[in-house]
CSV table of C-alpha atoms in Angstrom, one decimal:
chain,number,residue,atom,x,y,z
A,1,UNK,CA,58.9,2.3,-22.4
A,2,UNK,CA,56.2,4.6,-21.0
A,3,UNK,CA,52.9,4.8,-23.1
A,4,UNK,CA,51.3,7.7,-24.8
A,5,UNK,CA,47.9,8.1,-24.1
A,6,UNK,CA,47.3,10.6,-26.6
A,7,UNK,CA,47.4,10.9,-30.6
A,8,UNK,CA,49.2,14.1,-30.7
A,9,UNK,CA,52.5,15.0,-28.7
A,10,UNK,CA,54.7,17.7,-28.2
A,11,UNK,CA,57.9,18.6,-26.0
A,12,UNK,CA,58.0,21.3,-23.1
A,13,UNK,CA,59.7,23.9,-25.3
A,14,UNK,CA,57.1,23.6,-28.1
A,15,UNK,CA,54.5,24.4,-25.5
A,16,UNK,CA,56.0,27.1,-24.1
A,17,UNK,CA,56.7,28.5,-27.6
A,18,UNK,CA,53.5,28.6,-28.9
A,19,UNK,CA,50.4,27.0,-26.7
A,20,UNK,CA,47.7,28.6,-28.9
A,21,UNK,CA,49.1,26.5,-31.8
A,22,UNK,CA,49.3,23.3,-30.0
A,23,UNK,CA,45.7,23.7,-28.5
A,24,UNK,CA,44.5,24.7,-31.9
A,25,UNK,CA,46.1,21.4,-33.5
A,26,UNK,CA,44.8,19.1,-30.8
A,27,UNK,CA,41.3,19.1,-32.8
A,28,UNK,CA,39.4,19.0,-29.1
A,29,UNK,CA,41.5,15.9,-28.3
A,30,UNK,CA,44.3,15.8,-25.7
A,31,UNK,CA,48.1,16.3,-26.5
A,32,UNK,CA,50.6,14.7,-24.4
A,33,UNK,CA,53.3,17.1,-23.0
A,34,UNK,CA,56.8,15.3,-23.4
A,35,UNK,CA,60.4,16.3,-21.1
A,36,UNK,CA,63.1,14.2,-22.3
A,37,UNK,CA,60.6,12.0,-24.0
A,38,UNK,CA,58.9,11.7,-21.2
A,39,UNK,CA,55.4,12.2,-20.8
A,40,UNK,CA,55.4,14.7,-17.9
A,41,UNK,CA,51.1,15.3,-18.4
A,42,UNK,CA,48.3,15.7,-21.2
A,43,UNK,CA,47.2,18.7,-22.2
A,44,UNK,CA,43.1,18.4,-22.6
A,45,UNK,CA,40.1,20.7,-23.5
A,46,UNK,CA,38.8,22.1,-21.1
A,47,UNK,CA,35.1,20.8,-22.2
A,48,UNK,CA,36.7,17.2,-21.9
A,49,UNK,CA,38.0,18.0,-18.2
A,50,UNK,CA,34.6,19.1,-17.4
A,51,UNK,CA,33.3,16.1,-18.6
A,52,UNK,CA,35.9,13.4,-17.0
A,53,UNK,CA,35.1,15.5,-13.8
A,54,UNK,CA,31.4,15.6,-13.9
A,55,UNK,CA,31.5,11.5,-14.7
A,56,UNK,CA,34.1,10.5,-11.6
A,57,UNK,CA,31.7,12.6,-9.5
A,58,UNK,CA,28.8,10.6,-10.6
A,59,UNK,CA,30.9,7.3,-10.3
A,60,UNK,CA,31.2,8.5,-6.5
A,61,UNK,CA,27.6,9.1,-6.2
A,62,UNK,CA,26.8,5.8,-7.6
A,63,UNK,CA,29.2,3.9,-5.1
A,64,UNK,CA,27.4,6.0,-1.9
A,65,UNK,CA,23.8,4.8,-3.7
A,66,UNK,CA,25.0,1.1,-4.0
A,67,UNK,CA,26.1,1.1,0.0
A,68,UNK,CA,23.1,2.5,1.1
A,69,UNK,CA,21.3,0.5,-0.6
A,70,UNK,CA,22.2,-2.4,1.2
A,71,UNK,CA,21.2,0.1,4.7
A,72,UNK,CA,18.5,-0.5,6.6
A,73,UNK,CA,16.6,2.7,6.4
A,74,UNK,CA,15.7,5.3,9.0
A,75,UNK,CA,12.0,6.3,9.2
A,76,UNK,CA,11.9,10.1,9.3
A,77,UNK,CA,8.4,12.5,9.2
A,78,UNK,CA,8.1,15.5,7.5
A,79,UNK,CA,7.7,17.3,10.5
A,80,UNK,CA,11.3,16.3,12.1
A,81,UNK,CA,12.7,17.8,8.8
């Protein structure tokens, strides 16, 4: 059986009937959408998208940091900038 990764759930045609409502009962947290009993995607915040976006593109920049770190680095003067 597939998982829910959310604590509120609700079907395609619940969605479609009233998404105000099912935003507005989410309390800020995300809502899984269901097909068939199927979760077909979640439904989050936009505040919480922002934030899981902002954090994988730090997670990225950390990963370039930690190669280059192990680089041997490439004396530059201010003048060939």
């Amino acid at each position: 059986m597939q998982s829910v990764l959310a604590d509120k759930a609700v079907s395609v045609s619940e969605l479609k009937k009233n998404p105000s409502a099912v935003i507005g009962g989410a309390d800020g947290g995300p809502v899984a959408v269901l097909n068939h009993n199927r979760v077909m995607g979640y439904l989050v915040p936009a505040e919480a998208y922002e934030a899981m976006i902002e954090r994988l593109e730090d997670l990225e920049l950390a990963e370039i940091a930690r190669t280059r770190a192990g680089e041997k680095p490439v004396p530059v003067s201010l003048d060939d900038l």
